[in-house]
Short mmCIF file of C-alpha atoms and ligand atoms in Angstrom, two decimals:
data_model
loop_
_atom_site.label_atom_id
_atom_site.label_comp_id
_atom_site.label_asym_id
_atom_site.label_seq_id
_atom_site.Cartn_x
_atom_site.Cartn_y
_atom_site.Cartn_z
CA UNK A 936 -9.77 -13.20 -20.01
CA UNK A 937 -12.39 -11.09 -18.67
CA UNK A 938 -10.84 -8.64 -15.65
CA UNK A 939 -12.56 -6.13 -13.46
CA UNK A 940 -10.52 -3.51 -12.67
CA UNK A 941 -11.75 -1.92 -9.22
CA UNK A 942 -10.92 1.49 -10.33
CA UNK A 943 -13.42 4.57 -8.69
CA UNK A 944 -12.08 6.75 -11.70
CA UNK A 945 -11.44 5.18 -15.36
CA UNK A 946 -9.13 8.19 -16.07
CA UNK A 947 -6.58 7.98 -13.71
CA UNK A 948 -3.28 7.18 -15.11
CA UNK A 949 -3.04 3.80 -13.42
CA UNK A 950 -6.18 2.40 -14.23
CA UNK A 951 -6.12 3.78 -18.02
CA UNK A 952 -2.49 2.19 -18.22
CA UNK A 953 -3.97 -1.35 -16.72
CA UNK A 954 -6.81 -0.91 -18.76
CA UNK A 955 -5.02 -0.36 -22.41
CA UNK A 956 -2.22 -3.05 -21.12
CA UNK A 957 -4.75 -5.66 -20.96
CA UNK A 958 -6.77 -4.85 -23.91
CA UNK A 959 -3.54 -5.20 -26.00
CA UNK A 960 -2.97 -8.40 -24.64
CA UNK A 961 -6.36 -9.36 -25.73
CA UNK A 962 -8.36 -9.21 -22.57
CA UNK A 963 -11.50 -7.60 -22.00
CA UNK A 964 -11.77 -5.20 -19.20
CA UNK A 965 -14.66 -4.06 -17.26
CA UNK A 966 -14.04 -0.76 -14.55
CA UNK A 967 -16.27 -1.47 -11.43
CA UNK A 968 -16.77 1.08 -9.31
CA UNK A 969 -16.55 -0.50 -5.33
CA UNK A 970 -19.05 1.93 -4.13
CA UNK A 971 -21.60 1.22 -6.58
CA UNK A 972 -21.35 -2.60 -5.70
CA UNK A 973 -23.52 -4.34 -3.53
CA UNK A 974 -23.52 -7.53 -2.37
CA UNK A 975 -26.00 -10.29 -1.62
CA UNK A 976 -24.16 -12.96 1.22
CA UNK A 977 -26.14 -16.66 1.90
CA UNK A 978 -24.61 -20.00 2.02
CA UNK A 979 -23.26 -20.89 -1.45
CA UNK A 980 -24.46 -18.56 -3.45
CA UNK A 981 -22.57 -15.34 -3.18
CA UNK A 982 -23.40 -12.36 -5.16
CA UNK A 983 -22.00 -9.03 -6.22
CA UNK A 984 -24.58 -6.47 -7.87
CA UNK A 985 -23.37 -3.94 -9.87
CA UNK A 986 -25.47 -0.83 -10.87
CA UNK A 987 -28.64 -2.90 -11.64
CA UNK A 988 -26.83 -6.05 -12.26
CA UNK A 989 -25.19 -9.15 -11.06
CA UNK A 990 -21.44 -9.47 -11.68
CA UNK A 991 -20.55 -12.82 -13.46
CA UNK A 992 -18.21 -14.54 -15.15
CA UNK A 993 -14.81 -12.80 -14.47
CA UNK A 994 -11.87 -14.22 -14.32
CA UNK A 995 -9.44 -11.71 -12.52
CA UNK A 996 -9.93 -9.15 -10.66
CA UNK A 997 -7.36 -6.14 -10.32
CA UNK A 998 -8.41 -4.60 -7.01
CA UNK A 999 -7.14 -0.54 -7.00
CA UNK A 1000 -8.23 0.13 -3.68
CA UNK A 1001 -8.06 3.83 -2.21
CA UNK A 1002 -7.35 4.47 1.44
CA UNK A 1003 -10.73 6.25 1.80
CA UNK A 1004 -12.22 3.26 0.41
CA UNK A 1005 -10.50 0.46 2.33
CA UNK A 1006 -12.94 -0.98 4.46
CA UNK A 1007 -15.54 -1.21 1.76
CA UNK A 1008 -13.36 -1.87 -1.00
CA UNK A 1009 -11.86 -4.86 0.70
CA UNK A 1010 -15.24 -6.44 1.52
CA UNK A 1011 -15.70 -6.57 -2.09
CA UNK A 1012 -12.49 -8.16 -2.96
CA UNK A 1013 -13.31 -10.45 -0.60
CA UNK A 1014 -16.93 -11.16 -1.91
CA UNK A 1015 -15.07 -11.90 -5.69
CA UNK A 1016 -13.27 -14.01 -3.46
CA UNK A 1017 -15.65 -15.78 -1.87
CA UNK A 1018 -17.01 -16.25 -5.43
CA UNK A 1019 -13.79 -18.07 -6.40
CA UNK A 1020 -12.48 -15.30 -8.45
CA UNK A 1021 -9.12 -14.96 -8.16
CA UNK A 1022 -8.31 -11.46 -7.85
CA UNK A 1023 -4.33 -10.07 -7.89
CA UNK A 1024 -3.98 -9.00 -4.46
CA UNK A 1025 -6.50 -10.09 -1.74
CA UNK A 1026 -8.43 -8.34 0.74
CA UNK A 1027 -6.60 -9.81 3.76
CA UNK A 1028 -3.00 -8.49 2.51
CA UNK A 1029 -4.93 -5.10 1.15
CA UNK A 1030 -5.95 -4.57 4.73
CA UNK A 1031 -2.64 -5.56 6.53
CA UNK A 1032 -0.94 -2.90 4.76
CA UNK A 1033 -3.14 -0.35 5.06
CA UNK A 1034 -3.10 -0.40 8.97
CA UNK A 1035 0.30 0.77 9.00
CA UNK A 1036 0.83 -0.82 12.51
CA UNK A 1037 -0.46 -4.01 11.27
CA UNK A 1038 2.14 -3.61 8.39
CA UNK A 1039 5.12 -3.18 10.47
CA UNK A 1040 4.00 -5.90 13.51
CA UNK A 1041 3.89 -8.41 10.72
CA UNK A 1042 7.33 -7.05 8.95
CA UNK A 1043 8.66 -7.28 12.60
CA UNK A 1044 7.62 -11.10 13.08
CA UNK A 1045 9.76 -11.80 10.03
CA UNK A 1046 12.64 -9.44 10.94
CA UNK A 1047 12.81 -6.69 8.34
CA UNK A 1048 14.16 -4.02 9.08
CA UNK A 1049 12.11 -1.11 10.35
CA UNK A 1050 12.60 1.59 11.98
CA UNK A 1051 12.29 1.75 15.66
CA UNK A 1052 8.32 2.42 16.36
CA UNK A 1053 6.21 2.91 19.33
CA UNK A 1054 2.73 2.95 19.77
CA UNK A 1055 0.63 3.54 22.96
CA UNK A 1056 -2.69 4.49 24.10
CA UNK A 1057 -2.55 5.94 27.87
CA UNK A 1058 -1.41 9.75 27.82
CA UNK A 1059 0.29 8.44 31.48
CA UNK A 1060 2.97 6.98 29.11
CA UNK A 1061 3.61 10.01 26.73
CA UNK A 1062 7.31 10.46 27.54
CA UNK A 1063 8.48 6.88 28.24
CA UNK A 1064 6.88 6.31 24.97
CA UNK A 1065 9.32 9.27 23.34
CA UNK A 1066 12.00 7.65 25.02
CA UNK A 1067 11.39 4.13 23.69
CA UNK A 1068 11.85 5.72 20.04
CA UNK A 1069 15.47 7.48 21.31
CA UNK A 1070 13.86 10.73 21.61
CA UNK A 1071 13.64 13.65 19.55
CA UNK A 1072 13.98 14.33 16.37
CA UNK A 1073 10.89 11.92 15.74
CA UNK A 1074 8.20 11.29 13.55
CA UNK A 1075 4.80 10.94 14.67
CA UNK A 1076 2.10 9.38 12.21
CA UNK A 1077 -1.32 8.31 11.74
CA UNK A 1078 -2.30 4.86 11.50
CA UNK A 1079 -4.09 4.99 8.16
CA UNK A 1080 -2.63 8.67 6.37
CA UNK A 1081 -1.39 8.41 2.91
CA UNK A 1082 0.51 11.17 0.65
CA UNK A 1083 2.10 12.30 3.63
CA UNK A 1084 -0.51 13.48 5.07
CA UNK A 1085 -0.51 13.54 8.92
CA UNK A 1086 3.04 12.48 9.04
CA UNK A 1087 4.60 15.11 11.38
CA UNK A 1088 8.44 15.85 12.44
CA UNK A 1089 9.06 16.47 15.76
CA UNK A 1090 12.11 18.64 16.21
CA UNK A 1091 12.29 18.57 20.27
CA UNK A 1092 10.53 16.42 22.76
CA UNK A 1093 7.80 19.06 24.15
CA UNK A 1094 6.90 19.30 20.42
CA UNK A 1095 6.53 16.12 20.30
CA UNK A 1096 4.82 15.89 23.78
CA UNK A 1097 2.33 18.26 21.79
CA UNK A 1098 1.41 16.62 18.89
CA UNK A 1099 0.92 13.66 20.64
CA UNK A 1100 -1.30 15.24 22.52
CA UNK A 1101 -3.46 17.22 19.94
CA UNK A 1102 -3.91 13.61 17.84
CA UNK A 1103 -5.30 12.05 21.63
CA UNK A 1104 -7.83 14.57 21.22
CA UNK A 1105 -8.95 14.15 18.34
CA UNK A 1106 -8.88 10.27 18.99
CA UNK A 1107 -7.19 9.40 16.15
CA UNK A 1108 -4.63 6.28 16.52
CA UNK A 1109 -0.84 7.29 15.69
CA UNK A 1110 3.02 5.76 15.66
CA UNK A 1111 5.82 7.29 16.92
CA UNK A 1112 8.86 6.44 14.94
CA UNK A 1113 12.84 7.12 15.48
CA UNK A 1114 13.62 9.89 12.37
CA UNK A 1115 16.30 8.96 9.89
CA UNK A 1116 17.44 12.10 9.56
CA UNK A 1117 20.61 10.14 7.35
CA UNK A 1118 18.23 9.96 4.32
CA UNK A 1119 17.86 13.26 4.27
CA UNK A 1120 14.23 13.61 2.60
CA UNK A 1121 14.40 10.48 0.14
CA UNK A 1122 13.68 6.71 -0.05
CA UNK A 1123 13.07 4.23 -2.31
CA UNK A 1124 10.10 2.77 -4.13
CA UNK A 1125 10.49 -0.28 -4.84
CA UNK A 1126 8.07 -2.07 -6.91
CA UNK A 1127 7.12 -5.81 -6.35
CA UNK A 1128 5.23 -7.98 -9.29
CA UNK A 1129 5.57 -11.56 -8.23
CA UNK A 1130 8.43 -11.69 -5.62
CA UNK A 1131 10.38 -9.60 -7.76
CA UNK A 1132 11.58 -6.03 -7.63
CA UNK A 1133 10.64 -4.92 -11.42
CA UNK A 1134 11.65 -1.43 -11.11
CA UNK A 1135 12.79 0.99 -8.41
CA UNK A 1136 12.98 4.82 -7.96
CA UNK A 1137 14.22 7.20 -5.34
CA UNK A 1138 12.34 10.08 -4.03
CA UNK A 1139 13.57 12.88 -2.95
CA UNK A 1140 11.48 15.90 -0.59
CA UNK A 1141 11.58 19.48 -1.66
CA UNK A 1142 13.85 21.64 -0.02
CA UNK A 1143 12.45 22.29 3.46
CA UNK A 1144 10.35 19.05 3.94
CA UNK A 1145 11.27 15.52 5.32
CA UNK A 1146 8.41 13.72 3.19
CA UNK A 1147 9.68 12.48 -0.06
CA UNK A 1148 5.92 11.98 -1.37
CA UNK A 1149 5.38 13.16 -5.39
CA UNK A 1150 2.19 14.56 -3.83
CA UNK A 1151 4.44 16.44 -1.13
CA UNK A 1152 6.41 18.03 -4.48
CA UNK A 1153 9.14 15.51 -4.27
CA UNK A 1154 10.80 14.31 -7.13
CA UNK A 1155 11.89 10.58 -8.56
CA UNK A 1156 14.59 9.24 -10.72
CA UNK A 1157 15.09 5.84 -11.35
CA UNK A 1158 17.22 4.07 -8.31
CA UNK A 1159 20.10 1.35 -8.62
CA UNK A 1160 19.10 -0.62 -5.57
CA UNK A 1161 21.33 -2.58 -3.52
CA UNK A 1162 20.88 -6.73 -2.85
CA UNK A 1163 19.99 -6.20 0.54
CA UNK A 1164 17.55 -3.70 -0.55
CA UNK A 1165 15.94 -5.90 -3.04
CA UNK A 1166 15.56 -8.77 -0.58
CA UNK A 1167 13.91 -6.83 2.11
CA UNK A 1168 11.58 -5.31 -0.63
CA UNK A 1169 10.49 -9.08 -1.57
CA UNK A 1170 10.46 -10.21 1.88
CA UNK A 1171 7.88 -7.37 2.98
CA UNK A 1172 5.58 -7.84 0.04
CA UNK A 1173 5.84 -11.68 0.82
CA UNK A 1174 4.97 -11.38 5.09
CA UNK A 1175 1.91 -9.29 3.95
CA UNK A 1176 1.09 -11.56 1.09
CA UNK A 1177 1.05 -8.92 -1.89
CA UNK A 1178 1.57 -10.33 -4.93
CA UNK A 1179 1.83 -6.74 -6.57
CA UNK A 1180 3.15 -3.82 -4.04
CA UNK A 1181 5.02 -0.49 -3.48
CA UNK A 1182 7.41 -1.18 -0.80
CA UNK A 1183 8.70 2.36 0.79
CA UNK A 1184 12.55 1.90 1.90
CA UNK A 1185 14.49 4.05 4.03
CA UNK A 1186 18.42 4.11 3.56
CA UNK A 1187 19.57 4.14 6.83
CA UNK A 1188 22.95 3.79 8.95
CA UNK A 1189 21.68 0.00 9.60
CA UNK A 1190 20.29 -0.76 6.16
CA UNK A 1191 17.24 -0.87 4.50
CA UNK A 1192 14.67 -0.12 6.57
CA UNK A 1193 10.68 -0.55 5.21
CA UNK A 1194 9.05 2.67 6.38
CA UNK A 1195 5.70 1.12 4.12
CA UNK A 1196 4.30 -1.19 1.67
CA UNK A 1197 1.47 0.10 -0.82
CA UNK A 1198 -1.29 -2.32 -1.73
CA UNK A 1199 -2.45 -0.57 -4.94
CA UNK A 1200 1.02 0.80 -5.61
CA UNK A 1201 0.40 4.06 -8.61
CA UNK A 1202 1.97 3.53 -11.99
CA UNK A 1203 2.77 7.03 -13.02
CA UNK A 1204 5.91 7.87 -10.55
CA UNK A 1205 7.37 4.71 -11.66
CA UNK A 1206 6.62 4.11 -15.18
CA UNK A 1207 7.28 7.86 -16.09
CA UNK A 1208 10.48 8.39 -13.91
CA UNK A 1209 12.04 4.16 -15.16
CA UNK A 1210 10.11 4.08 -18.83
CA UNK A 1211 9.07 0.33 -18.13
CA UNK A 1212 6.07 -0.85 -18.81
CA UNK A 1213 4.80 -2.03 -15.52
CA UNK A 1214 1.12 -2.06 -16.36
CA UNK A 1215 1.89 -5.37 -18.93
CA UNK A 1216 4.00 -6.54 -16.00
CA UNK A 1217 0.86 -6.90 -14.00
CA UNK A 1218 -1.33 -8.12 -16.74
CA UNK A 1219 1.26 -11.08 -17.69
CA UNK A 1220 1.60 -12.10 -13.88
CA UNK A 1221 -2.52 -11.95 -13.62
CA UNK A 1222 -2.40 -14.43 -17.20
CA UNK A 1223 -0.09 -16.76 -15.48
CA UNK A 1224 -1.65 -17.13 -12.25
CA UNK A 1225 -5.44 -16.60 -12.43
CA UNK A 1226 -7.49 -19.48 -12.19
CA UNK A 1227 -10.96 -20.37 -11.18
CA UNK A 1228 -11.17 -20.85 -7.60
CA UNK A 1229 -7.39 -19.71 -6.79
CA UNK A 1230 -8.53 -17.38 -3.73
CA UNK A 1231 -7.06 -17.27 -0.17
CA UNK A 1232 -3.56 -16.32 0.62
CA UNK A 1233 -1.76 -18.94 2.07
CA UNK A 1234 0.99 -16.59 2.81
CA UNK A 1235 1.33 -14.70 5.88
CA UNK A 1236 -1.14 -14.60 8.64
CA UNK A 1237 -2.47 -11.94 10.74
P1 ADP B 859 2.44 8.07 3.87
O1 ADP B 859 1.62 6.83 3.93
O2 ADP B 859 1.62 9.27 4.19
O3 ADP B 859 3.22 8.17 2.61
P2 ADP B 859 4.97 7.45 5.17
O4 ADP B 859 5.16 6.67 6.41
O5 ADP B 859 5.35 6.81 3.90
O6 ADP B 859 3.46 7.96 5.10
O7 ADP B 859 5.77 8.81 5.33
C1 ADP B 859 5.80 9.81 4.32
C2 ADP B 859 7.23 10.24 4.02
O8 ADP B 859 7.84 10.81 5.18
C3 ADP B 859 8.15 9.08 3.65
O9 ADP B 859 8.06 8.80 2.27
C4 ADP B 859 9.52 9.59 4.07
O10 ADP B 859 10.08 10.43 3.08
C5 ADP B 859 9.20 10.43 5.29
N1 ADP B 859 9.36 9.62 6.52
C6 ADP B 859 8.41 8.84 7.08
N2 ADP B 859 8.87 8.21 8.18
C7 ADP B 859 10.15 8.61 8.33
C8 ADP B 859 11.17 8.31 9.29
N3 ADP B 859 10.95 7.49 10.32
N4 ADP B 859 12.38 8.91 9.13
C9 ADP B 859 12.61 9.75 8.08
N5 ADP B 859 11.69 10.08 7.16
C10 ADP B 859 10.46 9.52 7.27
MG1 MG B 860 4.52 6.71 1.97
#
């Protein structure tokens, strides 16, 4: 097969694993660049340009799409689409999880747990909207952060009162969320290839922090999940449609809870903390179910 890998940087460790996974399976890969394609939209003919040149004759496409990127990076998935390439995860279930409301409305409609979240716009409704999430402690987040970042804990409810304030000035769109302070700093990645949980790992923050993210200084080892844990990892990478994901859980006093689902999911926290070879994973799932034309989720909607 001939795959594009939407990488920005051919050295990262996730796209150099894909890349060497599929070239040992006998595939030829190609590293595009989203920013550097541009695309040419008309009835029937749809076109993606490439540094000079027009894109043709792929067969897969492995979208790895940063948050920075997502708006542009999922128009191009969706112009491969629109091509009839079939490409591993597609740009509507890319941009449902990336919207982390989005994410957890959907998870809701097919009742995952989650936990409790509230999200407002009116600074009238500040502290009913602390009160809907139980209160303080809380966390407050931003809609589209990543790595933790802008992911506060709010010890009291003036300090939350305050950070909910400073984000309204700055106009930036956040959740409040109910604090599991049970799970004291970790969770579970769980990743999904095909409706199946093919290796898990807890994370755990570094003393003095509540976020368990490897870019935070936390720390994995490999995780013996529970049943209930691997359903609702399956069932949240199924309501967004992903067919590959990293789907965040939360131990908590009423279960798994999904706190997030990653659409291009890293491979170097999970592959160097459970020594499987996830990369192959995803190149035998692309063998089996690319095809010509195969574009469109079916699955969710939203
Ligand atoms: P990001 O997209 O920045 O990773 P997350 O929502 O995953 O944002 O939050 C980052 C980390 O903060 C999580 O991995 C978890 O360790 C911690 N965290 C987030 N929400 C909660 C919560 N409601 N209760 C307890 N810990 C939380
Ligand atoms: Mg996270």
């Amino acid at each position: 097969m001939k795959i594009a890998l939407l990488s920005r940087d051919r050295t990262l460790y996730s796209s150099r694993r894909l890349i060497e996974a599929a070239q040992a399976r006998g595939h030829q890969v190609e590293v595009i660049d989203v920013l550097r394609c541009y695309m040419s939209i008309q009835p029937h003919a749809p076109e993606i340009h490439y540094r000079g040149r027009k894109l043709a004759g792929f067969d897969a496409v492995i979208p790895r799409i940063g948050a920075s990127v997502t708006f542009y990076g999922a128009a191009v998935v969706r112009q491969f689409e629109m091509m009839g390439v079939y490409c591993l995860n597609e740009s509507i279930a890319i941009t449902r999880a990336r919207d982390k409301l989005r994410c957890l409305q959907l998870l809701s409609r097919k009742g995952i747990g989650l936990p409790v979240t509230g999200f407002a716009h009116s600074p009238d409704d500040t502290q009913d909207l602390i009160k809907l999430v139980g209160g303080a402690p809380m966390v407050i987040k931003l809609i589209e952060g990543t790595q933790g970042k802008g992911v506060v804990l709010a010890e009291t409810d003036k300090a939350a009162g305050s950070v909910i304030e400073a984000f309204r000035d700055l106009d930036a769109y956040f959740l409040v969320q109910d604090f599991i302070e049970e799970a004291k700093g970790s969770d579970i990645r769980c990743f999904v290839i095909g409706g199946k949980v093919v290796a898990a790992m807890q994370r755990t923050a570094r003393d003095g922090e509540f976020r368990s993210n490897l870019h935070r200084g936390g720390t994995a080892m490999e995780a013996r999940i529970t049943r209930a844990e691997r359903q609702t990892a399956v069932r949240a990478a199924s309501a967004l449609g992903l067919n590959v994901a990293g789907v965040d859980i939360i131990r908590s006093k009423q279960g798994p809870l999904v706190l997030e689902v990653n659409s291009s999911p890293g491979l170097e926290g999970i592959e160097g903390t459970t020594g499987k070879d996830i990369a192959s994973q995803i190149v035998q799932f692309v063998e089996k179910h690319a095809k010509p034309g195969k574009t469109g989720s079916t699955k969710g909607s939203g």
